[in-house]
Amino acid sequence: MARIAVISGSPSASSRLEGVLNRIGQTAELAGLDVHWIRVRDLAPEDLVYSRFDSPAIVEANRVIAEADAVIVASPIYKAAYTGVLKSFLDLIPQKGLEGKIVLPIAIGGTIAHLLAIDHSFKPVLSALGAHHILAGAYILDTQVERLEDGSFRLQDEIEHRLSKVAGTFIQETVWRADKQPLGDPSGAGVALA
């Protein structure tokens, strides 16, 4: 079974990014992928700030990444870049920790002005970690994700469609890489989000 690691750089459990990632994670699970979560906000701040590579939580997070066939790296955009807490964690991943993995960057922000954050902020650091197969990813405006009263999220139709295509490509490539056979629709048209 193909395994993916989802790294959330959101400092908030109720962020719109979490709603997006939960949707992609559910879709991956329905497609038969084994999904493992690394929510950076749940790691001890001391481990991140003092670069405690030998911390049991950091060692475990790096084991999850090492065993994954593919990795989703996601963050809200603050001041044109991913969060500081995500950067602190990425600094603790081994030098070639993403080598041989399919990587899907996901970003959410308040303005279209940060549309190129994936290209200018994410991709250089992911490449420095050894990633060679970085998918285009998705930048989402926070206005495209509505937080509902019950704590769940509703995605606008346009973003739902775009995320279906992004998730479909990610899942197909991950399964193909892990099992050497394509999954589902060979046209790459995408899969329906859960």
mmCIF file of C-alpha atoms in Angstrom, residues 26-155:
data_model
loop_
_atom_site.group_PDB
_atom_site.id
_atom_site.type_symbol
_atom_site.label_atom_id
_atom_site.label_comp_id
_atom_site.label_asym_id
_atom_site.label_seq_id
_atom_site.Cartn_x
_atom_site.Cartn_y
_atom_site.Cartn_z
ATOM 1 C CA GLN A 26 -9.897 11.666 2.945
ATOM 2 C CA THR A 27 -9.641 11.391 -0.828
ATOM 3 C CA ALA A 28 -6.257 9.676 -0.543
ATOM 4 C CA GLU A 29 -7.586 7.218 2.035
ATOM 5 C CA LEU A 30 -10.592 6.401 -0.162
ATOM 6 C CA ALA A 31 -8.126 5.680 -2.976
ATOM 7 C CA GLY A 32 -6.353 3.167 -0.726
ATOM 8 C CA LEU A 33 -3.352 5.231 0.389
ATOM 9 C CA ASP A 34 -2.017 4.986 3.929
ATOM 10 C CA VAL A 35 -2.066 8.588 5.243
ATOM 11 C CA HIS A 36 0.140 9.767 8.123
ATOM 12 C CA TRP A 37 -0.077 13.262 9.595
ATOM 13 C CA ILE A 38 2.625 15.558 10.906
ATOM 14 C CA ARG A 39 1.041 18.647 12.401
ATOM 15 C CA VAL A 40 4.027 20.815 13.186
ATOM 16 C CA ARG A 41 2.061 22.834 15.764
ATOM 17 C CA ASP A 42 1.805 19.663 17.881
ATOM 18 C CA LEU A 43 5.592 19.257 18.129
ATOM 19 C CA ALA A 44 7.300 20.677 21.218
ATOM 20 C CA PRO A 45 8.359 24.288 20.566
ATOM 21 C CA GLU A 46 11.682 23.580 22.306
ATOM 22 C CA ASP A 47 12.442 20.788 19.839
ATOM 23 C CA LEU A 48 11.866 23.144 16.917
ATOM 24 C CA VAL A 49 13.590 26.252 18.299
ATOM 25 C CA TYR A 50 16.631 24.419 19.639
ATOM 26 C CA SER A 51 16.901 22.056 16.646
ATOM 27 C CA ARG A 52 16.654 18.894 18.732
ATOM 28 C CA PHE A 53 17.256 16.340 15.994
ATOM 29 C CA ASP A 54 17.300 13.575 18.615
ATOM 30 C CA SER A 55 13.926 14.442 20.142
ATOM 31 C CA PRO A 56 11.665 11.350 20.021
ATOM 32 C CA ALA A 57 8.892 13.384 18.340
ATOM 33 C CA ILE A 58 11.270 14.723 15.661
ATOM 34 C CA VAL A 59 12.781 11.267 15.111
ATOM 35 C CA GLU A 60 9.260 9.842 14.696
ATOM 36 C CA ALA A 61 8.217 12.601 12.276
ATOM 37 C CA ASN A 62 11.327 11.971 10.179
ATOM 38 C CA ARG A 63 10.603 8.228 10.209
ATOM 39 C CA VAL A 64 7.095 8.938 8.838
ATOM 40 C CA ILE A 65 8.630 11.012 6.038
ATOM 41 C CA ALA A 66 11.349 8.422 5.309
ATOM 42 C CA GLU A 67 8.763 5.641 4.961
ATOM 43 C CA ALA A 68 6.414 7.684 2.763
ATOM 44 C CA ASP A 69 6.225 7.329 -1.001
ATOM 45 C CA ALA A 70 4.945 10.892 -1.271
ATOM 46 C CA VAL A 71 4.667 13.993 0.887
ATOM 47 C CA ILE A 72 2.228 16.897 1.032
ATOM 48 C CA VAL A 73 3.803 20.066 2.444
ATOM 49 C CA ALA A 74 1.251 22.741 3.304
ATOM 50 C CA SER A 75 1.179 26.127 4.946
ATOM 51 C CA PRO A 76 -0.726 29.347 5.236
ATOM 52 C CA ILE A 77 1.169 32.221 3.630
ATOM 53 C CA TYR A 78 2.403 34.889 6.032
ATOM 54 C CA LYS A 79 4.382 37.815 4.623
ATOM 55 C CA ALA A 80 4.815 36.103 1.232
ATOM 56 C CA ALA A 81 6.215 32.819 2.630
ATOM 57 C CA TYR A 82 5.264 29.699 4.567
ATOM 58 C CA THR A 83 5.027 29.863 8.357
ATOM 59 C CA GLY A 84 8.072 30.069 10.601
ATOM 60 C CA VAL A 85 6.988 26.934 12.455
ATOM 61 C CA LEU A 86 7.032 24.994 9.166
ATOM 62 C CA LYS A 87 10.508 26.327 8.335
ATOM 63 C CA SER A 88 11.736 25.265 11.787
ATOM 64 C CA PHE A 89 10.516 21.734 11.100
ATOM 65 C CA LEU A 90 11.849 21.587 7.543
ATOM 66 C CA ASP A 91 15.277 22.478 8.961
ATOM 67 C CA LEU A 92 15.113 19.257 11.019
ATOM 68 C CA ILE A 93 14.471 16.960 8.045
ATOM 69 C CA PRO A 94 17.690 15.215 6.925
ATOM 70 C CA GLN A 95 19.559 16.835 4.026
ATOM 71 C CA LYS A 96 18.099 14.482 1.387
ATOM 72 C CA GLY A 97 14.955 13.622 3.327
ATOM 73 C CA LEU A 98 12.634 14.196 0.356
ATOM 74 C CA GLU A 99 14.795 12.460 -2.239
ATOM 75 C CA GLY A 100 12.836 9.979 -4.358
ATOM 76 C CA LYS A 101 9.469 11.241 -3.111
ATOM 77 C CA ILE A 102 6.607 12.874 -4.944
ATOM 78 C CA VAL A 103 5.963 16.214 -3.236
ATOM 79 C CA LEU A 104 2.750 18.230 -3.394
ATOM 80 C CA PRO A 105 2.931 21.806 -2.064
ATOM 81 C CA ILE A 106 -0.316 23.395 -0.887
ATOM 82 C CA ALA A 107 -0.631 27.014 0.239
ATOM 83 C CA ILE A 108 -3.491 29.198 1.390
ATOM 84 C CA GLY A 109 -3.411 32.962 1.682
ATOM 85 C CA GLY A 110 -5.452 36.110 1.945
ATOM 86 C CA THR A 111 -4.518 37.716 -1.346
ATOM 87 C CA ILE A 112 -3.811 36.806 -4.949
ATOM 88 C CA ALA A 113 -0.556 38.768 -4.564
ATOM 89 C CA HIS A 114 0.978 35.656 -2.975
ATOM 90 C CA LEU A 115 0.046 33.392 -5.887
ATOM 91 C CA LEU A 116 3.711 32.645 -6.639
ATOM 92 C CA ALA A 117 4.570 31.701 -3.047
ATOM 93 C CA ILE A 118 4.784 28.026 -4.014
ATOM 94 C CA ASP A 119 7.335 28.751 -6.738
ATOM 95 C CA HIS A 120 9.342 31.333 -4.822
ATOM 96 C CA SER A 121 9.136 30.021 -1.226
ATOM 97 C CA PHE A 122 8.267 26.322 -1.218
ATOM 98 C CA LYS A 123 10.110 24.902 -4.200
ATOM 99 C CA PRO A 124 13.635 26.126 -3.330
ATOM 100 C CA VAL A 125 13.562 24.586 0.161
ATOM 101 C CA LEU A 126 11.910 21.381 -1.081
ATOM 102 C CA SER A 127 14.621 21.067 -3.742
ATOM 103 C CA ALA A 128 17.287 21.643 -1.082
ATOM 104 C CA LEU A 129 15.814 18.651 0.774
ATOM 105 C CA GLY A 130 16.362 16.449 -2.271
ATOM 106 C CA ALA A 131 12.917 16.585 -3.877
ATOM 107 C CA HIS A 132 13.134 16.243 -7.651
ATOM 108 C CA HIS A 133 9.496 15.412 -8.375
ATOM 109 C CA ILE A 134 7.619 18.467 -7.074
ATOM 110 C CA LEU A 135 4.100 18.776 -8.463
ATOM 111 C CA ALA A 136 2.635 22.166 -9.375
ATOM 112 C CA GLY A 137 0.550 22.192 -6.204
ATOM 113 C CA ALA A 138 -2.277 24.577 -5.411
ATOM 114 C CA TYR A 139 -2.541 28.085 -4.032
ATOM 115 C CA ILE A 140 -5.928 28.753 -2.480
ATOM 116 C CA LEU A 141 -7.443 32.024 -1.326
ATOM 117 C CA ASP A 142 -8.817 31.765 2.181
ATOM 118 C CA THR A 143 -12.084 33.267 0.885
ATOM 119 C CA GLN A 144 -12.527 30.103 -1.206
ATOM 120 C CA VAL A 145 -12.838 27.992 1.964
ATOM 121 C CA GLU A 146 -15.775 28.718 4.255
ATOM 122 C CA ARG A 147 -15.606 27.710 7.919
ATOM 123 C CA LEU A 148 -19.033 26.435 9.009
ATOM 124 C CA GLU A 149 -20.581 26.762 12.475
ATOM 125 C CA ASP A 150 -20.072 23.058 13.220
ATOM 126 C CA GLY A 151 -16.306 23.399 12.647
ATOM 127 C CA SER A 152 -16.335 21.785 9.198
ATOM 128 C CA PHE A 153 -15.401 23.547 5.964
ATOM 129 C CA ARG A 154 -17.071 24.131 2.611
ATOM 130 C CA LEU A 155 -14.931 24.656 -0.488
#
